[in-house]
Amino acid sequence: MFRTPSPFFLLHRSTQRPPCTPIPRLTRTIVTKITPLRPSTISFTPMGLTPPARAAVGGTGLGVTARLMPKISANPGLVGLQVRCGPRDTYNPSHRVRKRRLGFLARKRTPGGRGVLKRRRLKGRKSLTH
């Protein structure tokens, strides 16, 4: 019922995608707070201790490190200013902005918002939205 894979299949499969092995990083990460809600991480790498780039198996010329750890920015001066997937300063106490972002019509427009309204109705909330 089960077939053993042929050597050609194994060779073809290994040249398609290099194995994902974790690359040891010799960096220190310092967390600083630029603003109260947006922490930034700045990594310092000691000179001469960076791991060498490994060649890709497919012969594309790109190292494994280039694909596993893409650069955020080409300019090293901007590294501390860019935060990916961090909390955003989206709350604005302005009445119009609050209604536009968190109001009933905004909740009705998206499937996630409709789910919020449904859960709040089931829970018996007096006020569904702002």
Coordinates of C-alpha atoms in Angstrom, one line a residue:
M1 CA 0.0 0.0 0.0
F2 CA 2.8 2.4 0.8
R3 CA 5.5 3.1 -1.8
T4 CA 9.0 4.0 -1.0
P5 CA 10.1 7.2 -2.7
S6 CA 12.5 6.8 -5.6
P7 CA 16.0 8.3 -5.3
F8 CA 15.1 10.8 -8.1
F9 CA 12.1 12.1 -6.1
L10 CA 14.3 12.6 -3.0
L11 CA 17.0 14.4 -5.0
H12 CA 14.4 16.6 -6.8
R13 CA 12.7 17.4 -3.5
S14 CA 16.0 18.3 -1.8
T15 CA 17.0 20.7 -4.6
Q16 CA 13.7 22.4 -4.6
R17 CA 13.8 23.8 -1.1
P18 CA 16.8 24.0 1.3
P19 CA 16.2 22.6 4.8
C20 CA 15.1 25.2 7.3
T21 CA 17.7 25.0 10.0
P22 CA 17.8 27.7 12.7
I23 CA 20.8 29.9 12.4
P24 CA 22.5 30.9 15.6
R25 CA 22.5 34.6 16.2
L26 CA 25.1 36.3 18.3
T27 CA 23.1 39.5 19.0
R28 CA 22.0 41.4 22.0
T29 CA 18.5 42.9 21.8
I30 CA 17.8 46.0 23.7
V31 CA 14.2 47.1 24.1
T32 CA 13.7 50.8 24.2
K33 CA 10.5 52.8 24.5
I34 CA 10.4 55.6 21.9
T35 CA 6.8 56.4 22.8
P36 CA 4.8 54.8 25.6
L37 CA 2.8 52.5 23.3
R38 CA 5.4 51.7 20.6
P39 CA 8.4 49.8 21.9
S40 CA 11.2 49.4 19.5
T41 CA 13.9 46.7 19.4
I42 CA 17.4 47.6 18.4
S43 CA 19.8 44.7 17.8
F44 CA 23.6 45.1 18.2
T45 CA 25.8 42.5 16.5
P46 CA 29.5 42.4 17.6
M47 CA 31.9 42.8 14.7
G48 CA 33.5 39.7 13.5
L49 CA 31.1 37.4 15.2
T50 CA 28.4 37.3 12.5
P51 CA 27.7 33.8 11.1
P52 CA 28.9 33.3 7.5
A53 CA 26.2 33.3 4.8
R54 CA 25.5 29.8 3.5
A55 CA 25.0 29.2 -0.2
A56 CA 21.6 28.0 -1.3
V57 CA 21.2 24.4 -2.5
G58 CA 19.4 25.4 -5.7
G59 CA 22.3 27.5 -6.9
T60 CA 20.5 30.8 -7.0
G61 CA 23.3 32.7 -5.3
L62 CA 21.2 33.9 -2.4
G63 CA 22.3 32.8 1.0
V64 CA 20.0 31.0 3.4
T65 CA 20.3 33.9 5.8
A66 CA 19.0 36.4 3.2
R67 CA 15.8 34.4 2.8
L68 CA 15.2 33.5 6.5
M69 CA 16.0 37.0 7.9
P70 CA 15.1 39.7 5.4
K71 CA 16.4 43.2 6.0
I72 CA 13.8 45.6 7.3
S73 CA 15.6 48.6 5.7
A74 CA 18.6 49.1 3.6
N75 CA 19.6 52.2 5.6
P76 CA 21.1 51.1 9.0
G77 CA 20.1 54.4 10.5
L78 CA 16.4 53.6 10.2
V79 CA 16.6 50.2 12.0
G80 CA 15.6 51.6 15.4
L81 CA 12.6 53.5 13.9
Q82 CA 10.8 50.6 12.3
V83 CA 8.7 48.3 14.3
R84 CA 6.8 45.4 12.7
C85 CA 3.7 44.0 14.2
G86 CA 3.9 46.3 17.2
P87 CA 1.0 48.1 19.0
R88 CA -0.2 51.2 17.2
D89 CA -1.4 54.5 18.5
T90 CA -4.9 54.2 17.1
Y91 CA -7.0 55.5 19.9
N92 CA -8.1 59.1 19.3
P93 CA -10.5 60.6 21.9
S94 CA -12.1 62.7 19.2
H95 CA -15.9 61.9 19.1
R96 CA -16.0 61.6 15.2
V97 CA -12.9 59.4 15.0
R98 CA -14.1 57.2 17.8
K99 CA -17.4 56.7 16.1
R100 CA -15.8 56.1 12.7
R101 CA -13.5 53.4 14.1
L102 CA -15.5 51.8 16.9
G103 CA -19.1 52.8 16.0
F104 CA -22.1 50.6 15.0
L105 CA -21.8 51.2 11.3
A106 CA -18.1 50.3 11.3
R107 CA -18.9 47.1 13.2
K108 CA -21.6 46.2 10.7
R109 CA -19.3 46.6 7.7
T110 CA -16.8 43.8 8.5
P111 CA -17.4 40.1 9.4
G112 CA -15.3 40.5 12.5
G113 CA -17.3 43.6 13.6
R114 CA -20.6 41.7 13.0
G115 CA -19.2 39.0 15.3
V116 CA -18.4 41.6 18.0
L117 CA -22.0 42.9 17.7
K118 CA -23.4 39.3 17.9
R119 CA -21.3 38.4 21.0
R120 CA -22.3 41.7 22.8
R121 CA -26.0 41.0 22.0
L122 CA -25.8 37.5 23.3
K123 CA -24.1 38.7 26.5
G124 CA -26.8 41.2 27.0
R125 CA -24.8 44.4 26.8
K126 CA -26.9 47.6 27.1
S127 CA -24.6 49.5 24.7
L128 CA -23.3 47.5 21.7
T129 CA -20.8 50.1 20.5
H130 CA -19.6 53.6 21.1

